[in-house]
Short mmCIF file of C-alpha atoms and ligand atoms in Angstrom, two decimals:
data_model
loop_
_atom_site.label_atom_id
_atom_site.label_comp_id
_atom_site.label_asym_id
_atom_site.label_seq_id
_atom_site.Cartn_x
_atom_site.Cartn_y
_atom_site.Cartn_z
CA UNK A 1 97.09 159.56 93.19
CA UNK A 2 96.59 161.60 96.36
CA UNK A 3 96.46 159.65 99.60
CA UNK A 4 93.77 160.13 102.26
CA UNK A 5 93.83 163.39 104.16
CA UNK A 6 96.27 163.24 107.08
CA UNK A 7 97.88 164.99 110.00
CA UNK A 8 101.49 163.88 110.40
CA UNK A 9 103.34 164.81 113.57
CA UNK A 10 107.13 164.55 113.47
CA UNK A 11 108.51 164.24 116.98
CA UNK A 12 112.10 165.36 116.61
CA UNK A 13 111.00 167.58 113.70
CA UNK A 14 114.09 169.79 114.11
CA UNK A 15 116.54 166.86 114.19
CA UNK A 16 119.01 165.62 111.64
CA UNK A 17 116.84 162.83 110.23
CA UNK A 18 113.82 165.11 109.82
CA UNK A 19 115.92 167.76 108.07
CA UNK A 20 117.81 165.40 105.79
CA UNK A 21 115.23 162.79 104.89
CA UNK A 22 111.69 163.14 106.20
CA UNK A 23 110.91 166.74 105.27
CA UNK A 24 112.63 166.73 101.85
CA UNK A 25 110.77 163.46 101.14
CA UNK A 26 107.44 164.99 102.10
CA UNK A 27 108.17 168.02 99.94
CA UNK A 28 108.80 165.80 96.92
CA UNK A 29 105.49 163.98 97.46
CA UNK A 30 103.81 167.39 97.80
CA UNK A 31 105.26 168.49 94.46
CA UNK A 32 104.19 165.18 92.91
CA UNK A 33 100.61 166.06 93.90
CA UNK A 34 100.24 163.21 96.34
CA UNK A 35 99.50 165.32 99.40
CA UNK A 36 95.84 166.18 99.85
CA UNK A 37 95.05 169.90 99.90
CA UNK A 38 94.39 170.09 103.64
CA UNK A 39 97.07 167.70 104.89
CA UNK A 40 99.11 169.00 107.81
CA UNK A 41 102.63 168.37 108.96
CA UNK A 42 103.39 169.26 112.54
CA UNK A 43 106.97 169.51 113.76
CA UNK A 44 107.19 168.73 117.49
CA UNK A 45 110.51 169.07 119.25
CA UNK A 46 112.22 170.73 122.16
CA UNK A 47 113.37 173.95 120.47
CA UNK A 48 111.43 177.06 121.32
CA UNK A 49 110.03 178.02 117.93
CA UNK A 50 106.75 179.24 116.47
CA UNK A 51 105.26 178.18 113.11
CA UNK A 52 107.17 180.90 111.28
CA UNK A 53 110.46 180.03 112.93
CA UNK A 54 110.00 176.36 112.08
CA UNK A 55 109.11 177.12 108.49
CA UNK A 56 112.31 179.12 108.22
CA UNK A 57 114.33 176.18 109.55
CA UNK A 58 112.64 173.77 107.20
CA UNK A 59 113.22 176.14 104.28
CA UNK A 60 116.95 176.04 105.09
CA UNK A 61 116.87 172.25 105.33
CA UNK A 62 115.11 171.93 101.96
CA UNK A 63 117.66 174.24 100.34
CA UNK A 64 120.46 172.18 101.78
CA UNK A 65 119.18 168.68 101.14
CA UNK A 66 116.99 168.83 98.04
CA UNK A 67 118.52 168.55 94.60
CA UNK A 68 118.60 171.96 92.90
CA UNK A 69 116.24 170.71 90.21
CA UNK A 70 113.63 169.90 92.85
CA UNK A 71 113.67 173.37 94.35
CA UNK A 72 111.03 175.84 93.29
CA UNK A 73 110.43 178.96 95.40
CA UNK A 74 106.74 178.80 94.71
CA UNK A 75 106.38 175.14 95.63
CA UNK A 76 108.55 175.51 98.71
CA UNK A 77 106.38 178.40 99.93
CA UNK A 78 103.22 176.39 99.32
CA UNK A 79 104.67 173.38 101.10
CA UNK A 80 105.82 175.43 104.08
CA UNK A 81 102.30 176.78 104.55
CA UNK A 82 101.28 173.21 105.47
CA UNK A 83 103.73 173.14 108.36
CA UNK A 84 103.01 173.86 112.00
CA UNK A 85 105.19 173.62 115.04
CA UNK A 86 104.66 172.71 118.66
CA UNK A 87 107.37 173.01 121.25
CA UNK A 88 106.96 169.88 123.29
CA UNK A 89 108.66 167.87 125.99
CA UNK A 90 108.38 164.10 125.58
CA UNK A 91 109.11 163.68 129.28
CA UNK A 92 106.97 166.50 130.62
CA UNK A 93 103.63 168.21 130.16
CA UNK A 94 104.69 171.13 127.95
CA UNK A 95 103.08 171.30 124.55
CA UNK A 96 100.67 168.38 124.65
CA UNK A 97 97.54 170.48 124.93
CA UNK A 98 98.67 172.63 122.01
CA UNK A 99 99.38 169.55 119.95
CA UNK A 100 95.94 168.17 120.69
CA UNK A 101 94.32 171.39 119.51
CA UNK A 102 96.14 171.23 116.18
CA UNK A 103 94.93 167.74 115.33
CA UNK A 104 91.85 167.43 113.14
CA UNK A 105 89.18 164.76 113.47
CA UNK A 106 88.27 162.37 110.69
CA UNK A 107 91.69 162.27 109.05
CA UNK A 108 94.57 159.79 109.29
CA UNK A 109 96.77 160.56 112.28
CA UNK A 110 100.39 159.49 112.03
CA UNK A 111 103.18 160.11 114.53
CA UNK A 112 106.79 159.83 113.44
CA UNK A 113 109.06 159.10 116.42
CA UNK A 114 112.24 160.68 115.03
CA UNK A 115 113.81 160.92 118.49
CA UNK A 116 116.08 158.70 120.57
CA UNK A 117 114.42 155.35 121.33
CA UNK A 118 114.57 156.02 125.10
CA UNK A 119 111.77 158.53 124.47
CA UNK A 120 109.45 156.12 122.62
CA UNK A 121 107.73 155.02 125.82
CA UNK A 122 107.20 158.60 127.00
CA UNK A 123 105.73 159.61 123.65
CA UNK A 124 103.42 156.58 123.44
CA UNK A 125 102.24 157.13 127.00
CA UNK A 126 101.49 160.83 126.53
CA UNK A 127 99.82 160.41 123.15
CA UNK A 128 97.53 157.95 124.84
CA UNK A 129 97.00 159.92 128.05
CA UNK A 130 96.09 163.11 126.18
CA UNK A 131 93.85 161.12 123.84
CA UNK A 132 95.77 162.42 120.83
CA UNK A 133 96.34 158.93 119.43
CA UNK A 134 93.51 156.46 119.12
CA UNK A 135 92.84 153.06 117.62
CA UNK A 136 93.28 154.31 114.06
CA UNK A 137 96.47 156.27 114.63
CA UNK A 138 99.80 155.09 113.30
CA UNK A 139 103.27 155.46 114.71
CA UNK A 140 106.54 155.31 112.81
CA UNK A 141 109.76 154.29 114.53
CA UNK A 142 113.34 154.25 113.32
CA UNK A 143 116.39 152.15 113.91
CA UNK A 144 118.09 151.39 116.21
CA UNK A 145 115.32 149.07 117.26
CA UNK A 146 117.03 147.77 120.37
CA UNK A 147 120.67 146.73 120.71
CA UNK A 148 119.99 143.09 121.56
CA UNK A 149 117.06 140.73 121.94
CA UNK A 150 116.26 141.83 125.46
CA UNK A 151 116.12 145.56 124.69
CA UNK A 152 114.17 144.95 121.47
CA UNK A 153 111.61 142.92 123.39
CA UNK A 154 111.36 145.68 125.98
CA UNK A 155 110.85 148.30 123.26
CA UNK A 156 108.18 146.18 121.56
CA UNK A 157 106.46 145.68 124.90
CA UNK A 158 106.52 149.41 125.62
CA UNK A 159 104.92 150.25 122.29
CA UNK A 160 102.44 147.38 122.66
CA UNK A 161 101.09 148.95 125.84
CA UNK A 162 99.41 151.62 123.76
CA UNK A 163 99.49 150.47 120.14
CA UNK A 164 98.54 147.31 118.26
CA UNK A 165 101.08 145.75 115.93
CA UNK A 166 98.91 146.95 113.01
CA UNK A 167 99.54 150.55 114.11
CA UNK A 168 103.33 150.28 114.37
CA UNK A 169 105.49 151.04 111.32
CA UNK A 170 109.15 150.10 111.91
CA UNK A 171 111.13 151.75 109.14
CA UNK A 172 114.01 150.05 107.41
CA UNK A 173 114.59 152.44 104.56
CA UNK A 174 116.34 149.73 102.51
CA UNK A 175 112.89 148.25 101.97
CA UNK A 176 111.71 151.54 100.48
CA UNK A 177 114.29 151.43 97.72
CA UNK A 178 112.86 150.99 94.27
CA UNK A 179 115.20 148.17 93.28
CA UNK A 180 114.49 146.20 96.44
CA UNK A 181 110.81 146.14 95.61
CA UNK A 182 111.61 145.41 92.03
CA UNK A 183 113.50 142.36 93.21
CA UNK A 184 110.24 140.93 94.51
CA UNK A 185 108.49 141.64 91.23
CA UNK A 186 111.28 140.14 89.15
CA UNK A 187 111.22 137.02 91.31
CA UNK A 188 107.49 136.55 91.56
CA UNK A 189 106.01 138.00 88.37
CA UNK A 190 108.25 136.12 85.93
CA UNK A 191 108.50 132.40 85.31
CA UNK A 192 112.12 132.76 84.32
CA UNK A 193 113.86 133.05 87.65
CA UNK A 194 111.97 131.12 90.28
CA UNK A 195 112.66 127.60 88.91
CA UNK A 196 116.40 128.36 89.15
CA UNK A 197 116.22 130.18 92.48
CA UNK A 198 117.52 127.40 94.72
CA UNK A 199 120.53 125.38 95.80
CA UNK A 200 120.43 123.27 92.68
CA UNK A 201 121.22 126.17 90.35
CA UNK A 202 122.61 128.92 92.56
CA UNK A 203 126.27 128.58 93.52
CA UNK A 204 126.19 131.35 96.09
CA UNK A 205 124.78 134.77 96.85
CA UNK A 206 126.71 137.91 97.78
CA UNK A 207 125.37 140.97 99.49
CA UNK A 208 127.61 144.02 99.73
CA UNK A 209 126.88 147.36 101.36
CA UNK A 210 130.07 149.42 101.05
CA UNK A 211 130.44 152.98 102.25
CA UNK A 212 133.28 155.43 101.67
CA UNK A 213 132.56 157.55 104.72
CA UNK A 214 133.98 156.84 108.16
CA UNK A 215 132.01 157.11 111.37
CA UNK A 216 132.49 160.89 111.33
CA UNK A 217 130.68 162.76 114.05
CA UNK A 218 128.71 159.70 115.11
CA UNK A 219 131.78 158.11 116.72
CA UNK A 220 130.55 157.69 120.26
CA UNK A 221 127.20 156.30 119.13
CA UNK A 222 128.75 154.02 116.52
CA UNK A 223 131.38 152.61 118.84
CA UNK A 224 128.65 151.14 121.05
CA UNK A 225 127.05 149.57 118.04
CA UNK A 226 129.39 148.49 115.22
CA UNK A 227 128.64 147.16 111.75
CA UNK A 228 126.85 144.06 113.02
CA UNK A 229 124.25 145.99 114.99
CA UNK A 230 124.15 149.08 112.77
CA UNK A 231 123.88 147.35 109.38
CA UNK A 232 123.72 143.55 109.43
CA UNK A 233 120.96 142.95 111.97
CA UNK A 234 118.60 145.22 110.06
CA UNK A 235 119.47 146.26 106.48
CA UNK A 236 121.50 143.28 105.26
CA UNK A 237 119.16 140.88 107.01
CA UNK A 238 116.18 142.42 105.23
CA UNK A 239 117.89 142.10 101.85
CA UNK A 240 118.78 138.51 102.59
CA UNK A 241 115.16 137.77 103.51
CA UNK A 242 113.82 139.13 100.24
CA UNK A 243 116.33 137.08 98.25
CA UNK A 244 115.85 133.86 100.19
CA UNK A 245 112.15 133.83 101.09
CA UNK A 246 109.54 131.51 99.63
CA UNK A 247 106.90 133.11 97.38
CA UNK A 248 104.24 134.61 99.64
CA UNK A 249 100.72 133.67 98.65
CA UNK A 250 99.74 137.31 98.27
CA UNK A 251 101.57 140.62 98.26
CA UNK A 252 100.09 141.58 101.58
CA UNK A 253 101.85 142.66 104.75
CA UNK A 254 101.53 139.54 106.85
CA UNK A 255 101.96 137.08 104.00
CA UNK A 256 105.26 138.75 103.06
CA UNK A 257 106.47 139.19 106.60
CA UNK A 258 105.63 135.60 107.55
CA UNK A 259 107.95 134.40 104.78
CA UNK A 260 110.74 136.77 105.80
CA UNK A 261 110.47 135.61 109.38
CA UNK A 262 110.89 131.98 108.30
CA UNK A 263 114.18 132.88 106.59
CA UNK A 264 115.59 134.51 109.72
CA UNK A 265 114.54 131.53 111.79
CA UNK A 266 116.21 129.18 109.31
CA UNK A 267 119.61 130.89 109.67
CA UNK A 268 122.25 128.63 111.20
CA UNK A 269 124.44 129.90 114.01
CA UNK A 270 127.62 131.25 112.39
CA UNK A 271 130.97 129.53 112.86
CA UNK A 272 133.50 132.13 114.16
CA UNK A 273 135.84 130.99 111.36
CA UNK A 274 133.25 132.32 108.89
CA UNK A 275 133.33 135.87 110.25
CA UNK A 276 135.90 138.58 109.55
CA UNK A 277 135.72 141.86 111.39
CA UNK A 278 137.78 144.95 110.61
CA UNK A 279 138.63 148.47 111.70
CA UNK A 280 139.94 151.08 109.26
CA UNK A 281 143.41 152.50 109.70
CA UNK A 282 144.33 156.14 109.17
CA UNK A 283 145.23 157.43 105.74
CA UNK A 284 146.75 160.79 104.92
CA UNK A 285 145.02 163.33 107.08
CA UNK A 286 142.03 161.11 107.73
CA UNK A 287 141.66 159.50 111.14
CA UNK A 288 141.74 155.83 111.90
CA UNK A 289 138.65 154.23 113.38
CA UNK A 290 140.23 154.31 116.85
CA UNK A 291 140.95 158.04 116.47
CA UNK A 292 137.43 158.70 115.18
CA UNK A 293 135.82 157.06 118.19
CA UNK A 294 138.52 158.38 120.58
CA UNK A 295 138.94 154.99 122.15
CA UNK A 296 142.28 153.17 121.76
CA UNK A 297 140.87 150.02 123.29
CA UNK A 298 137.82 149.74 121.05
CA UNK A 299 137.08 146.29 119.64
CA UNK A 300 134.07 147.50 117.66
CA UNK A 301 134.02 146.59 113.97
CA UNK A 302 133.65 149.15 111.18
CA UNK A 303 133.69 146.26 108.70
CA UNK A 304 132.25 142.79 108.75
CA UNK A 305 132.15 139.95 106.26
CA UNK A 306 130.51 136.62 106.96
CA UNK A 307 129.29 133.41 105.43
CA UNK A 308 125.76 132.38 106.33
CA UNK A 309 123.61 129.35 105.72
CA UNK A 310 119.86 129.35 105.37
CA UNK A 311 119.04 125.85 106.52
CA UNK A 312 115.98 124.85 104.59
CA UNK A 313 115.08 122.69 101.63
CA UNK A 314 115.55 125.45 99.07
CA UNK A 315 118.96 126.68 100.18
CA UNK A 316 120.72 123.71 101.78
CA UNK A 317 124.40 123.97 100.86
CA UNK A 318 124.24 127.38 99.16
CA UNK A 319 126.31 129.94 101.05
CA UNK A 320 125.24 133.56 101.47
CA UNK A 321 128.24 135.86 101.79
CA UNK A 322 127.51 139.27 103.20
CA UNK A 323 129.80 142.22 103.91
CA UNK A 324 129.50 145.83 104.87
CA UNK A 325 131.98 148.42 105.98
CA UNK A 326 133.03 152.02 106.21
CA UNK A 327 135.84 153.83 104.38
CA UNK A 328 135.91 151.27 101.60
CA UNK A 329 136.88 151.89 97.99
CA UNK A 330 133.46 152.99 96.72
CA UNK A 331 129.93 153.59 97.82
CA UNK A 332 128.22 150.56 96.45
CA UNK A 333 125.32 148.39 97.53
CA UNK A 334 124.46 145.35 95.54
CA UNK A 335 123.20 141.81 95.69
CA UNK A 336 124.65 139.24 93.31
CA UNK A 337 123.05 135.89 92.64
CA UNK A 338 125.82 133.76 91.15
CA UNK A 339 124.46 130.78 89.27
CA UNK A 340 126.32 127.51 88.84
CA UNK A 341 128.37 126.63 85.78
CA UNK A 342 126.63 124.91 82.93
CA UNK A 343 126.93 121.18 83.67
CA UNK A 344 129.13 120.48 80.66
CA UNK A 345 131.00 122.76 78.29
CA UNK A 346 130.66 121.75 74.66
CA UNK A 347 132.99 124.58 73.67
CA UNK A 348 136.10 123.13 75.28
CA UNK A 349 138.48 124.40 77.91
CA UNK A 350 139.58 127.51 76.00
CA UNK A 351 136.04 128.87 76.22
CA UNK A 352 136.71 129.43 79.93
CA UNK A 353 134.29 129.43 82.76
CA UNK A 354 131.23 131.56 82.22
CA UNK A 355 128.60 132.07 84.80
CA UNK A 356 125.25 133.74 84.84
CA UNK A 357 125.19 136.40 87.50
CA UNK A 358 122.14 138.43 88.37
CA UNK A 359 123.16 141.69 90.01
CA UNK A 360 120.70 143.84 91.84
CA UNK A 361 122.26 147.24 92.35
CA UNK A 362 120.80 149.50 95.05
CA UNK A 363 123.33 152.28 94.60
CA UNK A 364 124.75 153.98 92.72
CA UNK A 365 122.86 153.62 89.39
CA UNK A 366 120.23 151.33 90.80
CA UNK A 367 118.97 148.60 88.55
CA UNK A 368 119.31 144.94 87.68
CA UNK A 369 121.52 143.18 85.22
CA UNK A 370 121.67 139.57 84.17
CA UNK A 371 124.97 138.43 82.77
CA UNK A 372 124.57 135.94 79.93
CA UNK A 373 127.18 134.25 77.80
CA UNK A 374 127.08 134.73 74.04
CA UNK A 375 129.37 134.23 71.10
CA UNK A 376 131.79 137.02 70.47
CA UNK A 377 130.73 138.38 67.09
CA UNK A 378 133.11 137.94 64.17
CA UNK A 379 134.97 135.27 62.30
CA UNK A 380 137.47 134.47 65.08
CA UNK A 381 136.02 131.08 65.91
CA UNK A 382 133.88 130.12 68.83
CA UNK A 383 134.86 132.69 71.46
CA UNK A 384 132.51 133.26 74.35
CA UNK A 385 131.90 136.55 76.10
CA UNK A 386 129.59 137.72 78.83
CA UNK A 387 127.14 140.51 78.14
CA UNK A 388 124.67 142.09 80.51
CA UNK A 389 120.94 142.05 79.90
CA UNK A 390 120.06 145.37 81.39
CA UNK A 391 116.85 145.54 83.36
CA UNK A 392 117.47 149.04 84.66
CA UNK A 393 114.25 150.72 85.56
CA UNK A 394 115.07 154.28 84.47
CA UNK A 395 116.25 153.14 81.04
CA UNK A 396 113.22 150.96 80.45
CA UNK A 397 110.84 153.81 81.21
CA UNK A 398 112.81 156.32 79.21
CA UNK A 399 112.94 159.99 80.04
CA UNK A 400 109.16 160.25 80.23
CA UNK A 401 109.10 158.06 83.33
CA UNK A 402 108.05 159.79 86.52
CA UNK A 403 110.97 160.52 88.84
CA UNK A 404 111.59 157.53 91.07
CA UNK A 405 110.55 158.35 94.64
CA UNK A 406 113.21 157.93 97.26
CA UNK A 407 112.90 155.38 100.01
CA UNK A 408 111.65 157.67 102.75
CA UNK A 409 108.95 159.40 100.76
CA UNK A 410 107.54 156.11 99.53
CA UNK A 411 107.50 154.66 103.02
CA UNK A 412 105.86 157.70 104.60
CA UNK A 413 103.10 157.55 102.00
CA UNK A 414 102.67 153.85 102.79
CA UNK A 415 102.11 154.82 106.42
CA UNK A 416 99.32 157.17 105.39
CA UNK A 417 97.86 154.47 103.14
CA UNK A 418 98.02 151.99 106.00
CA UNK A 419 100.20 149.52 104.09
CA UNK A 420 102.67 147.69 106.34
CA UNK A 421 104.21 145.40 103.73
CA UNK A 422 107.53 147.25 103.62
CA UNK A 423 107.85 147.66 107.39
CA UNK A 424 109.34 145.24 109.86
CA UNK A 425 107.06 143.37 112.17
CA UNK A 426 108.01 143.08 115.84
CA UNK A 427 108.67 139.34 115.66
CA UNK A 428 111.00 139.80 112.67
CA UNK A 429 113.10 142.29 114.60
CA UNK A 430 113.25 139.99 117.60
CA UNK A 431 114.16 136.96 115.49
CA UNK A 432 116.99 138.93 113.89
CA UNK A 433 118.35 139.87 117.31
CA UNK A 434 117.99 136.29 118.53
CA UNK A 435 120.33 135.28 115.70
CA UNK A 436 122.69 138.26 116.21
CA UNK A 437 123.12 138.09 119.98
CA UNK A 438 125.14 134.85 120.27
CA UNK A 439 127.53 136.09 117.56
CA UNK A 440 128.23 139.36 119.36
CA UNK A 441 128.41 137.64 122.74
CA UNK A 442 130.93 135.18 121.26
CA UNK A 443 133.26 138.08 120.35
CA UNK A 444 133.05 139.42 123.85
CA UNK A 445 133.70 136.02 125.42
CA UNK A 446 136.69 135.36 123.18
CA UNK A 447 137.95 138.94 123.38
CA UNK A 448 137.90 138.97 119.59
CA UNK A 449 139.90 141.75 117.93
CA UNK A 450 139.03 143.18 114.52
CA UNK A 451 141.68 143.12 111.78
CA UNK A 452 143.06 146.42 110.52
CA UNK A 453 142.30 147.45 106.96
CA UNK A 454 143.53 150.19 104.76
CA UNK A 455 140.94 152.81 103.82
CA UNK A 456 140.01 152.81 100.15
CA UNK A 457 140.24 149.03 99.81
CA UNK A 458 137.65 146.25 99.97
CA UNK A 459 138.36 145.61 103.67
CA UNK A 460 140.81 143.28 105.42
CA UNK A 461 142.67 140.61 103.41
CA UNK A 462 141.05 137.99 105.60
CA UNK A 463 137.67 138.86 104.11
CA UNK A 464 138.94 137.96 100.65
CA UNK A 465 140.18 134.68 102.09
CA UNK A 466 136.64 133.80 103.23
CA UNK A 467 135.87 133.36 99.54
CA UNK A 468 139.26 132.30 98.13
CA UNK A 469 139.49 129.27 100.36
CA UNK A 470 136.33 128.03 98.63
CA UNK A 471 137.46 128.97 95.16
CA UNK A 472 135.10 131.90 94.95
CA UNK A 473 135.69 135.63 94.86
CA UNK A 474 133.94 138.75 95.95
CA UNK A 475 132.68 141.02 93.25
CA UNK A 476 134.75 144.14 92.85
CA UNK A 477 133.96 147.24 94.81
CA UNK A 478 134.66 150.00 92.32
P1 NAD B 501 118.86 164.55 116.52
O1 NAD B 501 119.66 164.50 117.76
O2 NAD B 501 119.39 165.30 115.35
O3 NAD B 501 117.42 165.15 116.82
C1 NAD B 501 116.70 164.78 117.96
C2 NAD B 501 115.36 165.49 117.95
O4 NAD B 501 114.65 165.06 119.11
C3 NAD B 501 115.41 167.01 118.03
O5 NAD B 501 114.40 167.52 117.20
C4 NAD B 501 115.08 167.30 119.49
O6 NAD B 501 114.44 168.55 119.69
C5 NAD B 501 114.13 166.19 119.80
N1 NAD B 501 114.09 165.88 121.24
C6 NAD B 501 115.11 165.48 122.03
N2 NAD B 501 114.67 165.33 123.31
C7 NAD B 501 113.35 165.62 123.31
C8 NAD B 501 112.33 165.65 124.31
N3 NAD B 501 112.59 165.34 125.58
N4 NAD B 501 111.09 165.98 123.93
C9 NAD B 501 110.80 166.27 122.64
N5 NAD B 501 111.72 166.28 121.66
C10 NAD B 501 112.97 165.95 121.99
O7 NAD B 501 118.55 163.02 116.14
P2 NAD B 501 118.33 162.39 114.68
O8 NAD B 501 119.66 162.12 114.08
O9 NAD B 501 117.35 163.19 113.92
O10 NAD B 501 117.72 160.95 115.03
C11 NAD B 501 116.40 160.73 115.46
C12 NAD B 501 116.16 159.24 115.60
O11 NAD B 501 116.31 158.61 114.34
C13 NAD B 501 117.15 158.54 116.51
O12 NAD B 501 116.51 157.47 117.15
C14 NAD B 501 118.19 158.02 115.54
O13 NAD B 501 118.87 156.91 116.05
C15 NAD B 501 117.33 157.63 114.38
N6 NAD B 501 118.03 157.61 113.11
C16 NAD B 501 118.66 158.71 112.62
C17 NAD B 501 119.29 158.67 111.40
C18 NAD B 501 119.95 159.89 110.83
O14 NAD B 501 120.38 159.80 109.69
N7 NAD B 501 120.06 160.99 111.52
C19 NAD B 501 119.29 157.50 110.65
C20 NAD B 501 118.63 156.38 111.16
C21 NAD B 501 118.01 156.46 112.38
#
């Protein structure tokens, strides 16, 4: 279904994010027939280019970042004809008049701030001053949304000078992932799960976001941030909210975001003994973390594991274990809801311990599986085995199913539709920082040093201990 006609301006339209994610995503929506015939995309950045030059750059980006199967010369040419370019200076006067002339009246106006956050204020101010953005316009902003509570508040205040909260779309692309949304549907459209979704039946929950890459060329940026700021405060926190939240009364933006906010506010401060930080060592020709960031003294973590408690009626006593890190054994993101043992085993000790585990896999092979215990077929007596009930989306729809849109394309279309459900509200971001800040400050005060870990593993040994000491274990990263 096509969305309303729109003009989308991408500030930073020549940058890495625009080339890798935003423009390929828009192309895929174009091919899917979702872009109205007149819709315009305007790249706005510092480079001195004209429309043709920009189209050439975008063509190169599409060739590089789109799957081969998605590339069609004809479609690419048609898509490129929608593109315009304005050379603009966020901090000066160049380009603003030209941009204004390109914008059409009576269509949705959206402005993607794909530039460094220090420029957000300049962009908001100039969009307002030149009367390019009005009451109906929308702006899209990316992480990092601040680096602590104070800077996040300042950023929110800057945007609030010119835009209402209903106009601001803070992207966390984890929320655009198909399986993450499916998690909400599985929870709230079935009777099966919700009665069990609490401390009485859930032993614990694990959230893992493992990467195989190191910090690469982003070393100097990453070293000022670390896994806590770069991953936990935003992505893992959002996943935790969707798992832990109460059922919203409606699937509407504020109803959902109110419930997520309550989860963040219910998080206990974390005991330092429940946190393990790590830095990867070198392996073969690959650099260590310290070499990658060119800072021998760095105490920044490239890995973190922690045990959290959501202090409310539903979750009292159920731990949430979360971990994320770079240069781990595999690229794997998943949530596992580990249910308690059956209260009594009628099959005797030899049947072993069998647990129901619901795994929600974001990547690779996204989908959901519920492990259930059944009898091993055959005459060998009462032997129990675990089998997965596979709720994988692609399989259920078969090969006729429409290709699953990627996170960015779905979210950009939601901006045009004016649906904020999958975007973070300002108070959510601030609440997450309010919880994060004391943890990070604690490390600084105690001069906390991360543990070393070998690349290609599941992180430092100490992270495994977080679970072992409580007779639990992390799920394999493989
Ligand atoms: P980049 O450095 O590759 O691109 C920056 C863009 O901003 C360029 O198009 C440049 O021309 C433009 N620009 C810089 N100064 C300008 C000015 N004064 N006026 C107008 N345009 C100006 O950056 P990026 O990696 O594309 O990241 C953009 C934003 O998205 C950053 O805030 C970044 O933190 C965030 N982000 C990026 C990624 C990613 O994968 N690259 C992921 C998440 C978030």
